């Protein structure tokens, strides 16, 4: 951030971006006549203190009151100082609503009236893209700014006012415009699971070999038969002779389309489904790739690719590496309602930079780039075609099928190393079969309840119902977990007891506002503001007039949840009684005379760390077994933590934990596997 002070000659131009990670790369493109600085995100936010209900608003005019973010004092002073020494100022914050608002706020603190201030945007951090943006500057788009401000104000109003109720009435931390709507969907799914009544059915099948399975099918359409009772299947099994007469071959083809280019939602889902990467980690990885100039701007929900030079290079790459016949062309994309098409899909800047050729990436960055590069290449290729061969047999009056599948045209799957089969090599079985009847069995089945959402399917849900945006997908999931509303059970996200209480309160009083349909309509209104179709202050005023009376009504109507007493007196003040309270992460015991008495104690006594039998190499004290509050996994560290923060390396701790019976052999093997992947 201070590198500009080393320049002997003051530059004529100042370019301001958001992330300091971009500075060095952009400076190398521009040369000595330029200073490149960074705002490090937002420099202003809505005020809290000194405004009605701490909302940071003039509630009559619905105008925001902004203050400089305290932690950005040094950044703001630097921008002011730099801007006073140049003639031209280019605001190059990210090309979205947040970036437009940040540029607007940067412009408001610049004190140089003589400076020529322009807004520029670019979709990829390359010299060509940057210089082209500088040649075509524009003014700040106030409609985009007002859309961002409206979103921020709505989040503040709904979040603060509903959180006021949840905190006051049931001691729950938070509610929010999008988070509470998502929580409602998660609990709706949980209620479906509770109400689910399983159904049983049976099928008849036999594992003939590792590849083929003989399945009992209907005599007309050759579809697997589902029997209502096991008795029916046993009757069929008794009638079989083991002599299966060949009847016919039924061959069909199945065309498989290549994947579309990635946008933020499908990227996050792909990272989780392919690698188990949490949404936050995947978001950090893709932002780092963008700032390194390797991929295009990631916060998009468009699947469109329109760069002519990139399309030309893609055709050259596919033709030279796989053959001209594999190139299909630019993928056709249909936009859905709510999609923001301001940017291209996420793609590599240079398709010839294959994942194996790019060095110096962290493991999640490598995975992210591999996913983006591979998906983009496939999107421009021809479809894959499978040949499905179903051989039909008859034993008495019962029909069975053997199914096999072949790749006739590998198409885009050639990227994964899959080869096609010559149609002449497909063998059509026409022989009768003699099969050991012990291999054919009655197989029980039971319907399963709908699955709980996981971090991937939750983002798909948000995308499908139209709530949230590319910049918010990751934060919603982590926020709900952070508030203690969701807990992980394996890969699934399960709502907690407090989440159910929060949802009951909100649905009992604001079910017409806290739901997916209303939240999606609100997103549409924000889009209309961004497109200049709706007046932002009128929209906010109308919302406030109807919303705030509802909050006040609910405040009067909803009773406060009584405290839960432990039956014990406070050992500190001797006057109060101990009650159970909710904290940020868990429940704890407190004196009911708070804040006069501040006595607290854990609800469950803290387990004393177990001696590992090892000595800390840094301070000489004991190394003990601890459990991570975040991941719930056990590790070995110094008993004097935080005085000594030594942690035993993973490869050494795993075997010690096994010897102490702190982990199972299965857990040890899993942890070794994860550890080996990390070091690779």
XYZ file of C-alpha atoms in Angstrom:
680
model
C 0.000 0.000 0.000
C 2.901 2.391 0.621
C 4.969 1.488 -2.447
C 4.028 4.750 -4.214
C 6.182 6.743 -1.744
C 9.329 5.202 -3.257
C 8.671 6.864 -6.629
C 10.990 9.819 -7.220
C 8.723 11.482 -9.767
C 5.057 11.871 -8.908
C 2.831 10.155 -11.463
C 0.081 11.825 -13.467
C -2.517 9.107 -13.011
C -4.010 7.308 -10.026
C -5.878 4.012 -10.420
C -7.789 2.641 -7.424
C -8.851 -0.988 -7.168
C -10.465 -2.936 -4.319
C -7.942 -5.627 -3.468
C -4.298 -4.882 -2.595
C -3.417 -8.276 -4.097
C -3.907 -6.769 -7.567
C -1.500 -3.847 -7.097
C 1.780 -5.371 -8.217
C 0.333 -7.010 -11.331
C -1.588 -3.918 -12.461
C 1.381 -1.628 -11.721
C 3.540 -3.792 -13.997
C 1.069 -3.211 -16.845
C 0.915 0.585 -16.461
C 4.451 1.794 -15.739
C 5.928 4.805 -13.954
C 3.279 7.352 -14.988
C 0.770 5.571 -12.800
C 0.160 4.971 -9.107
C -2.016 1.996 -8.220
C -3.723 1.974 -4.837
C -6.428 -0.132 -3.160
C -9.488 0.644 -1.036
C -9.379 -2.872 0.513
C -13.129 -3.228 -0.027
C -15.674 -0.752 1.304
C -14.458 2.444 2.969
C -17.905 3.574 4.195
C -20.823 1.874 5.897
C -24.189 2.826 7.337
C -23.946 4.528 10.704
C -25.434 2.956 13.824
C -25.082 5.307 16.776
C -26.811 8.666 16.493
C -29.540 7.473 14.140
C -33.106 6.282 14.855
C -33.167 2.611 15.904
C -29.448 2.479 14.974
C -30.454 1.932 11.339
C -28.175 4.591 9.833
C -31.107 6.214 8.022
C -33.121 9.371 7.820
C -36.411 7.518 8.197
C -38.506 10.371 6.769
C -36.609 10.617 3.502
C -35.129 7.108 3.665
C -31.680 8.483 2.925
C -28.630 6.603 4.190
C -26.172 8.169 6.618
C -22.700 6.881 5.892
C -19.624 7.047 8.068
C -16.043 6.144 7.305
C -15.186 2.625 8.469
C -12.919 2.990 11.485
C -10.425 0.363 10.346
C -10.040 2.133 6.990
C -8.678 5.394 8.407
C -5.168 4.824 7.036
C -6.511 3.706 3.633
C -8.756 6.781 3.357
C -5.910 9.126 4.286
C -3.682 7.525 1.654
C -6.344 7.834 -1.077
C -6.874 11.504 -0.169
C -3.160 12.237 -0.210
C -2.578 10.464 -3.504
C -5.585 12.047 -5.197
C -4.303 15.541 -4.404
C -1.117 14.917 -6.416
C -2.490 13.626 -9.726
C -4.488 14.955 -12.648
C -6.462 11.829 -13.532
C -8.150 9.411 -11.159
C -9.522 6.101 -12.401
C -11.876 4.212 -10.107
C -11.348 0.561 -11.040
C -13.254 -1.274 -8.325
C -14.947 -4.572 -9.170
C -17.486 -4.578 -12.035
C -20.625 -5.155 -9.956
C -23.036 -3.205 -7.732
C -20.751 -3.447 -4.718
C -17.855 -2.148 -6.785
C -19.963 0.700 -8.162
C -20.938 1.751 -4.627
C -17.313 1.576 -3.461
C -16.257 3.833 -6.349
C -19.067 6.238 -5.435
C -17.836 6.423 -1.846
C -14.209 6.846 -2.916
C -15.263 9.728 -5.146
C -17.014 11.363 -2.169
C -13.780 11.568 -0.125
C -11.563 12.946 -2.910
C -10.811 16.610 -2.215
C -9.029 17.477 -5.468
C -11.606 19.487 -7.429
C -9.296 19.788 -10.417
C -8.820 16.046 -10.878
C -10.531 14.275 -13.751
C -12.364 11.351 -12.111
C -13.560 8.453 -14.247
C -14.968 4.984 -13.620
C -13.482 2.025 -15.488
C -14.276 -1.685 -15.370
C -12.567 -4.783 -16.724
C -13.538 -8.437 -16.614
C -10.027 -9.890 -16.507
C -6.718 -8.619 -15.161
C -4.694 -8.536 -18.360
C -2.788 -5.657 -19.924
C -5.021 -5.630 -23.006
C -8.225 -5.582 -20.944
C -6.902 -2.896 -18.592
C -5.652 -0.559 -21.343
C -8.911 -0.975 -23.237
C -10.866 0.013 -20.100
C -8.688 3.128 -19.631
C -9.369 4.131 -23.239
C -13.122 3.828 -22.635
C -13.840 5.424 -19.247
C -17.347 6.215 -18.076
C -19.229 7.893 -15.264
C -20.361 6.119 -12.108
C -23.687 4.376 -12.713
C -25.925 5.836 -10.006
C -28.666 3.295 -10.677
C -26.253 0.515 -9.717
C -25.187 2.500 -6.666
C -28.787 3.011 -5.578
C -29.503 -0.694 -6.067
C -26.574 -1.591 -3.801
C -27.626 1.019 -1.256
C -31.182 -0.292 -1.312
C -29.981 -3.843 -0.709
C -27.786 -2.666 2.176
C -30.632 -0.643 3.694
C -33.130 -3.493 3.384
C -30.622 -5.868 4.969
C -30.116 -3.365 7.805
C -33.843 -2.735 8.383
C -34.964 -6.368 8.223
C -31.885 -7.716 9.967
C -31.838 -5.192 12.832
C -35.572 -5.096 13.491
C -36.189 -8.855 13.310
C -33.013 -9.533 15.290
C -34.319 -7.123 17.926
C -37.364 -9.370 18.311
C -35.532 -12.718 18.270
C -32.963 -11.468 20.763
C -35.498 -9.910 23.099
C -38.096 -12.669 23.009
C -36.107 -15.899 22.741
C -32.458 -14.843 23.243
C -31.540 -15.797 19.672
C -28.754 -13.883 18.016
C -29.874 -12.897 14.569
C -32.405 -12.817 11.758
C -31.921 -11.547 8.225
C -33.534 -10.797 4.899
C -32.013 -13.728 2.991
C -30.697 -15.929 5.824
C -34.092 -16.251 7.495
C -35.779 -17.135 4.197
C -33.153 -19.826 3.582
C -33.554 -21.087 7.149
C -37.287 -21.415 6.546
C -36.611 -23.604 3.490
C -34.208 -25.791 5.476
C -36.759 -26.296 8.247
C -39.479 -26.978 5.666
C -37.293 -29.831 4.447
C -36.745 -31.015 8.032
C -40.522 -31.128 8.540
C -40.876 -33.186 5.344
C -38.364 -35.661 6.762
C -40.277 -35.891 10.057
C -43.591 -36.514 8.311
C -42.165 -39.036 5.873
C -43.690 -42.517 6.008
C -41.519 -45.129 4.255
C -42.983 -47.557 1.732
C -41.621 -51.042 1.044
C -41.341 -52.912 -2.226
C -39.354 -55.820 -3.673
C -37.574 -56.573 -6.932
C -35.983 -59.716 -8.386
C -32.407 -59.536 -9.677
C -29.174 -61.470 -9.856
C -25.510 -60.435 -10.066
C -24.352 -62.563 -12.997
C -20.816 -61.145 -13.019
C -18.963 -57.953 -12.098
C -20.465 -56.103 -15.035
C -23.928 -57.494 -15.697
C -27.049 -57.735 -13.591
C -30.091 -59.809 -14.572
C -33.271 -57.895 -13.766
C -36.874 -59.093 -13.722
C -38.846 -56.904 -16.181
C -42.343 -56.599 -17.578
C -43.270 -58.531 -20.714
C -44.241 -55.456 -22.742
C -42.031 -52.418 -22.065
C -39.245 -54.380 -20.375
C -39.255 -52.127 -17.301
C -38.180 -53.483 -13.921
C -41.136 -54.871 -11.955
C -41.746 -53.585 -8.422
C -43.636 -56.068 -6.243
C -45.706 -54.898 -3.285
C -45.001 -57.962 -1.142
C -42.113 -60.370 -0.656
C -44.595 -63.233 -1.040
C -45.075 -62.329 -4.712
C -41.343 -62.450 -5.399
C -40.918 -65.827 -3.703
C -43.649 -67.229 -5.910
C -41.787 -66.024 -9.005
C -38.467 -67.409 -7.757
C -40.001 -70.847 -7.213
C -41.274 -70.908 -10.778
C -37.842 -70.272 -12.349
C -35.963 -73.123 -14.031
C -32.601 -71.437 -14.608
C -32.984 -71.908 -18.378
C -33.166 -68.392 -19.863
C -34.237 -68.301 -23.484
C -32.972 -65.370 -25.588
C -35.864 -63.209 -26.858
C -34.542 -59.988 -28.368
C -31.981 -57.176 -28.293
C -33.230 -53.648 -27.722
C -30.658 -50.979 -28.617
C -31.059 -47.276 -27.898
C -28.747 -44.276 -28.010
C -28.443 -41.594 -25.366
C -27.049 -38.178 -26.164
C -25.257 -36.382 -23.328
C -24.774 -32.643 -23.636
C -21.542 -31.045 -22.443
C -21.690 -28.896 -19.296
C -22.334 -25.190 -19.619
C -19.632 -22.714 -18.544
C -19.534 -22.030 -14.822
C -21.077 -19.175 -12.897
C -20.641 -18.628 -9.159
C -23.357 -21.024 -7.983
C -22.341 -23.948 -10.219
C -18.673 -23.290 -9.399
C -19.318 -23.560 -5.649
C -21.412 -26.686 -6.177
C -18.701 -28.207 -8.358
C -15.972 -27.535 -5.791
C -18.032 -29.116 -3.019
C -19.222 -32.110 -5.058
C -15.810 -32.840 -6.611
C -13.470 -32.078 -3.725
C -15.621 -31.474 -0.640
C -14.313 -27.884 -0.532
C -16.378 -25.657 1.822
C -18.039 -22.654 0.196
C -15.877 -20.102 2.011
C -12.647 -21.823 0.984
C -13.849 -22.160 -2.615
C -14.757 -18.444 -2.683
C -11.310 -17.424 -1.426
C -9.622 -19.688 -3.984
C -11.501 -18.287 -6.975
C -10.965 -14.681 -5.850
C -7.224 -15.376 -5.630
C -7.229 -16.809 -9.161
C -8.930 -13.659 -10.453
C -6.490 -11.366 -8.670
C -3.582 -13.342 -10.153
C -4.992 -12.652 -13.618
C -5.659 -16.328 -14.384
C -9.474 -16.266 -14.696
C -12.172 -13.718 -15.456
C -14.295 -11.924 -12.863
C -15.935 -14.641 -10.731
C -18.973 -13.009 -9.081
C -21.325 -13.632 -11.965
C -24.439 -15.677 -12.589
C -24.079 -15.662 -16.369
C -23.073 -18.735 -18.385
C -22.419 -16.644 -21.505
C -18.999 -16.461 -23.184
C -18.702 -13.668 -25.734
C -15.013 -12.703 -26.036
C -14.157 -13.133 -29.729
C -10.453 -13.599 -29.082
C -11.134 -16.250 -26.448
C -13.562 -18.110 -28.711
C -10.959 -18.114 -31.509
C -8.263 -19.434 -29.170
C -10.656 -22.097 -27.874
C -11.269 -23.373 -31.421
C -7.510 -23.525 -32.010
C -6.896 -25.361 -28.738
C -9.578 -28.020 -29.279
C -8.667 -28.521 -32.941
C -4.950 -28.914 -32.263
C -5.294 -31.115 -29.157
C -8.357 -33.246 -29.932
C -9.248 -32.668 -33.588
C -11.476 -30.241 -35.508
C -14.374 -32.662 -35.314
C -14.551 -32.197 -31.543
C -15.198 -28.441 -31.719
C -18.912 -27.596 -31.525
C -18.773 -23.820 -31.081
C -19.990 -21.258 -28.570
C -22.388 -22.930 -26.096
C -25.991 -21.782 -26.416
C -27.237 -20.354 -23.130
C -30.775 -19.531 -22.035
C -31.028 -16.845 -19.386
C -33.347 -17.401 -16.445
C -35.340 -14.780 -14.618
C -33.128 -13.082 -12.044
C -29.835 -13.888 -13.780
C -27.509 -10.884 -13.992
C -25.850 -10.934 -17.408
C -23.443 -8.022 -16.954
C -20.389 -10.294 -17.130
C -19.247 -13.374 -18.942
C -19.204 -16.773 -17.310
C -16.183 -17.713 -15.218
C -13.469 -18.822 -17.650
C -9.682 -18.967 -17.985
C -8.078 -15.828 -19.381
C -5.900 -17.990 -21.639
C -7.164 -21.479 -22.482
C -3.626 -22.564 -23.449
C -2.670 -22.191 -19.763
C -3.597 -25.743 -18.832
C -3.845 -26.740 -15.148
C -0.589 -28.714 -15.384
C 1.330 -25.702 -16.702
C 0.347 -23.179 -14.026
C 2.702 -23.349 -11.069
C 2.640 -21.874 -7.595
C -1.043 -22.404 -6.836
C -2.312 -23.546 -3.450
C -4.251 -26.805 -3.377
C -7.727 -25.206 -3.470
C -6.624 -22.767 -6.168
C -5.317 -25.681 -8.239
C -8.600 -27.528 -7.812
C -10.616 -24.418 -8.658
C -8.624 -23.731 -11.820
C -8.824 -27.362 -12.924
C -12.613 -27.304 -12.520
C -12.968 -23.983 -14.400
C -10.560 -24.902 -17.207
C -11.985 -28.385 -17.741
C -15.621 -27.242 -17.715
C -14.892 -24.395 -20.138
C -13.143 -26.665 -22.646
C -15.953 -29.227 -22.485
C -18.584 -26.515 -23.012
C -17.229 -25.827 -26.534
C -17.105 -29.483 -27.587
C -19.525 -31.877 -29.231
C -21.888 -34.016 -27.202
C -21.194 -37.563 -26.098
C -23.301 -40.474 -27.361
C -23.841 -43.736 -25.479
C -25.179 -46.964 -26.915
C -27.401 -48.836 -24.462
C -27.951 -52.489 -25.261
C -30.688 -54.366 -23.437
C -30.790 -58.130 -24.012
C -34.148 -59.735 -23.172
C -34.561 -63.298 -21.859
C -37.496 -65.458 -20.849
C -37.781 -68.168 -18.195
C -41.271 -69.652 -18.331
C -43.645 -66.689 -18.197
C -41.086 -64.365 -16.606
C -38.946 -61.882 -18.512
C -35.473 -60.648 -17.570
C -33.012 -58.157 -19.046
C -29.241 -57.739 -19.141
C -28.113 -54.164 -19.837
C -24.773 -52.961 -21.125
C -23.618 -49.475 -22.111
C -20.944 -48.385 -24.603
C -19.514 -44.986 -25.562
C -20.172 -44.600 -29.296
C -18.887 -41.006 -29.463
C -16.796 -39.769 -26.574
C -17.251 -36.114 -27.544
C -16.429 -33.797 -24.636
C -15.592 -36.824 -22.469
C -12.297 -37.133 -24.308
C -11.059 -34.424 -21.933
C -11.451 -36.999 -19.135
C -9.502 -39.571 -21.141
C -12.527 -41.657 -22.183
C -12.408 -43.397 -25.578
C -15.162 -44.377 -27.980
C -15.831 -47.951 -29.044
C -16.057 -49.040 -32.637
C -19.703 -50.029 -33.315
C -18.369 -53.155 -35.042
C -16.866 -54.268 -31.746
C -20.210 -54.274 -29.933
C -21.241 -57.882 -29.443
C -24.953 -58.568 -29.593
C -25.659 -61.549 -27.358
C -28.166 -63.965 -28.866
C -27.357 -67.095 -26.916
C -29.565 -68.718 -24.329
C -28.313 -68.556 -20.740
C -28.122 -71.178 -18.027
C -27.887 -69.488 -14.623
C -27.513 -70.799 -11.086
C -30.808 -69.887 -9.392
C -28.952 -69.210 -6.143
C -27.668 -66.021 -7.805
C -31.196 -64.691 -8.354
C -32.778 -63.243 -5.257
C -35.650 -61.203 -3.874
C -34.313 -57.762 -3.013
C -36.138 -55.557 -0.467
C -36.381 -51.793 -0.985
C -37.675 -48.910 1.064
C -38.382 -45.351 0.073
C -36.149 -42.830 1.793
C -37.083 -39.378 3.082
C -35.895 -36.278 1.237
C -32.227 -35.643 1.949
C -31.152 -32.770 4.160
C -29.423 -29.978 2.319
C -25.654 -29.842 2.165
C -23.530 -26.776 1.263
C -23.853 -27.644 -2.430
C -27.565 -28.435 -2.637
C -28.348 -25.381 -0.479
C -26.741 -23.093 -3.056
C -28.647 -24.878 -5.830
C -31.831 -24.288 -3.867
C -31.074 -20.570 -3.487
C -30.311 -20.337 -7.201
C -33.485 -22.210 -8.200
C -35.859 -20.129 -6.061
C -34.140 -16.846 -6.982
C -32.840 -15.626 -3.622
C -29.317 -14.476 -2.942
C -26.755 -13.408 -5.503
C -23.250 -14.579 -6.525
C -21.603 -12.455 -3.839
C -23.853 -13.789 -1.048
C -24.158 -17.553 -1.623
C -21.166 -18.448 0.522
C -21.958 -15.996 3.326
C -25.496 -17.279 3.867
C -24.359 -20.824 4.663
C -21.468 -19.769 6.898
C -23.687 -17.199 8.630
C -26.354 -19.733 9.550
C -23.692 -22.081 10.911
C -21.982 -19.217 12.756
C -25.215 -18.159 14.442
C -25.671 -21.701 15.731
C -28.744 -22.263 13.522
C -27.232 -25.135 11.548
C -24.903 -27.918 12.540
C -23.108 -30.378 10.318
C -23.978 -34.052 10.512
C -21.619 -35.676 8.047
C -22.175 -33.731 4.827
C -25.674 -32.613 5.797
C -26.840 -29.392 7.422
C -29.297 -29.963 10.265
C -31.248 -27.127 11.922
C -30.733 -26.741 15.660
C -33.348 -26.263 18.355
C -32.796 -22.496 18.453
C -33.204 -22.388 14.660
C -36.642 -23.971 15.041
C -37.588 -21.389 17.669
C -36.423 -18.508 15.466
C -38.307 -19.862 12.471
C -41.492 -20.391 14.507
C -41.350 -16.796 15.755
C -40.774 -15.357 12.273
C -43.285 -17.580 10.484
C -45.875 -16.898 13.174
C -45.625 -13.142 12.634
C -43.870 -12.398 9.307
C -44.609 -15.408 7.117
C -45.603 -13.136 4.211
C -42.178 -11.435 4.313
C -39.788 -14.159 5.480
C -40.247 -16.620 2.633
C -38.563 -17.478 -0.628
C -41.184 -15.928 -2.914
C -41.168 -12.511 -1.254
C -37.362 -12.504 -1.027
C -37.095 -13.356 -4.738
C -39.539 -10.543 -5.574
C -37.370 -8.196 -3.531
C -34.347 -9.250 -5.613
C -36.360 -8.459 -8.749
C -37.120 -4.992 -7.357
C -33.422 -4.417 -6.710
C -32.760 -5.414 -10.326
C -35.389 -2.889 -11.450
C -33.639 -0.180 -9.418
C -30.311 -1.140 -11.031
C -31.924 -0.866 -14.479
C -33.486 2.530 -13.708
C -37.031 1.161 -13.775
C -37.902 1.825 -10.123
C -37.375 4.770 -7.766
C -35.250 3.511 -4.897
C -36.308 5.930 -2.147
C -40.024 5.440 -2.885
C -39.552 1.666 -2.794
C -37.789 1.866 0.583
C -40.354 4.295 2.024
C -43.237 2.051 1.000
C -41.543 -0.949 2.582
C -40.795 0.876 5.839
C -44.381 2.129 6.191
C -45.762 -1.402 6.110
C -42.921 -3.241 7.859
C -42.214 -1.202 11.000
C -45.818 -1.245 12.324
C -45.689 -5.047 12.016
C -42.529 -5.137 14.140
C -44.122 -2.972 16.838
C -47.274 -5.105 16.806
C -45.224 -8.291 17.168
C -43.195 -6.728 19.984
C -46.375 -6.135 21.983
C -47.937 -9.492 21.132
C -45.067 -11.994 21.511
C -44.357 -12.976 25.133
C -40.776 -13.133 26.316
C -39.501 -16.651 26.848
C -39.036 -17.184 30.599
C -35.531 -18.036 31.838
C -34.634 -21.640 32.587
C -33.519 -21.908 36.232
C -30.987 -24.521 37.327
C -32.295 -24.614 40.897
C -28.980 -23.347 42.258
C -28.030 -20.024 43.852
C -25.231 -17.851 42.524
C -21.981 -18.760 44.344
C -20.535 -15.291 43.724
C -23.130 -12.724 44.820
C -25.170 -15.120 47.021
C -28.325 -13.185 46.054
C -29.120 -14.285 42.513
C -30.219 -17.566 41.023
C -28.418 -19.405 38.249
C -30.146 -19.570 34.861
C -29.263 -21.077 31.475
C -28.432 -18.500 28.810
C -27.584 -18.717 25.148
C -24.219 -17.466 24.009
C -22.642 -17.007 20.620
C -21.551 -20.631 20.291
C -23.391 -22.546 22.995
C -25.449 -22.378 26.162
C -23.923 -21.416 29.502
C -24.950 -20.722 33.110
C -25.259 -17.160 34.374
C -26.554 -15.240 37.376
C -30.046 -13.804 36.848
C -28.870 -10.510 38.392
C -26.722 -9.704 35.349
C -25.296 -7.081 34.818
C -25.046 -6.384 38.572
C -23.453 -9.820 38.963
C -21.369 -11.167 36.062
C -20.855 -14.720 37.290
C -20.850 -17.339 34.511
C -19.880 -20.980 34.262
C -20.073 -23.611 31.502
C -23.279 -25.601 31.189
C -21.208 -28.758 30.748
C -17.995 -28.789 32.821
C -14.984 -28.513 30.554
C -13.259 -31.843 30.095
C -9.665 -31.811 31.313
C -7.244 -32.365 28.416
C -5.730 -35.872 28.384
C -1.979 -36.264 28.756
C -0.485 -37.529 25.477
C 2.710 -38.750 27.106
C 4.751 -36.401 24.925
C 6.763 -33.311 25.885
C 6.454 -29.924 24.152
C 9.721 -29.333 22.220
C 9.340 -25.552 22.576
C 8.691 -25.032 26.301
C 9.181 -28.449 27.934
C 5.648 -28.789 29.310
C 3.241 -31.653 28.579
C 1.487 -32.119 25.261
C -2.218 -32.852 25.731
C -5.136 -34.048 23.593
C -7.601 -31.297 22.666
C -10.732 -31.107 20.529
C -11.258 -28.422 17.886
C -14.450 -26.462 18.516
C -14.722 -25.657 14.810
C -14.125 -29.093 13.234
C -14.708 -31.370 16.277
C -11.487 -33.250 15.478
C -8.850 -34.117 18.071
C -5.282 -32.849 17.986
C -2.274 -32.607 20.306
C -0.925 -29.298 21.585
C 0.891 -27.730 24.544
C -0.963 -27.761 27.878
C 0.020 -24.106 28.502
C -1.906 -22.772 25.482
C -2.261 -19.857 24.739
C 1.051 -19.070 26.454
C 2.686 -21.674 24.194
C 0.841 -22.321 20.926
C 2.830 -25.362 19.755
C 0.770 -28.024 17.927
C 2.167 -31.477 17.185
C 2.407 -32.062 13.389
C -0.428 -34.090 11.909
C 1.714 -37.000 10.745
C 2.998 -37.543 14.321
C -0.239 -36.918 16.194
C -2.380 -39.430 14.268
C -0.619 -42.549 15.560
C -0.422 -41.186 19.116
C -4.194 -40.524 19.109
C -4.763 -44.121 17.966
C -2.602 -45.512 20.803
C -4.570 -43.440 23.316
C -7.884 -44.788 21.888
C -8.852 -41.224 20.991
C -9.537 -42.138 17.361
C -10.464 -45.377 15.578
C -8.410 -47.132 12.913
C -10.929 -45.970 10.310
C -10.558 -42.351 11.446
C -6.765 -42.712 11.432
C -6.820 -43.949 7.819
C -9.118 -41.104 6.761
C -6.920 -38.510 8.405
C -3.773 -39.959 6.828
C -5.499 -39.850 3.435
C -6.481 -36.185 3.917
C -2.986 -35.350 5.173
C -1.313 -36.997 2.168
C -3.578 -35.067 -0.222
C -2.590 -31.802 1.462
C 1.157 -32.384 1.213
C 0.816 -33.350 -2.461
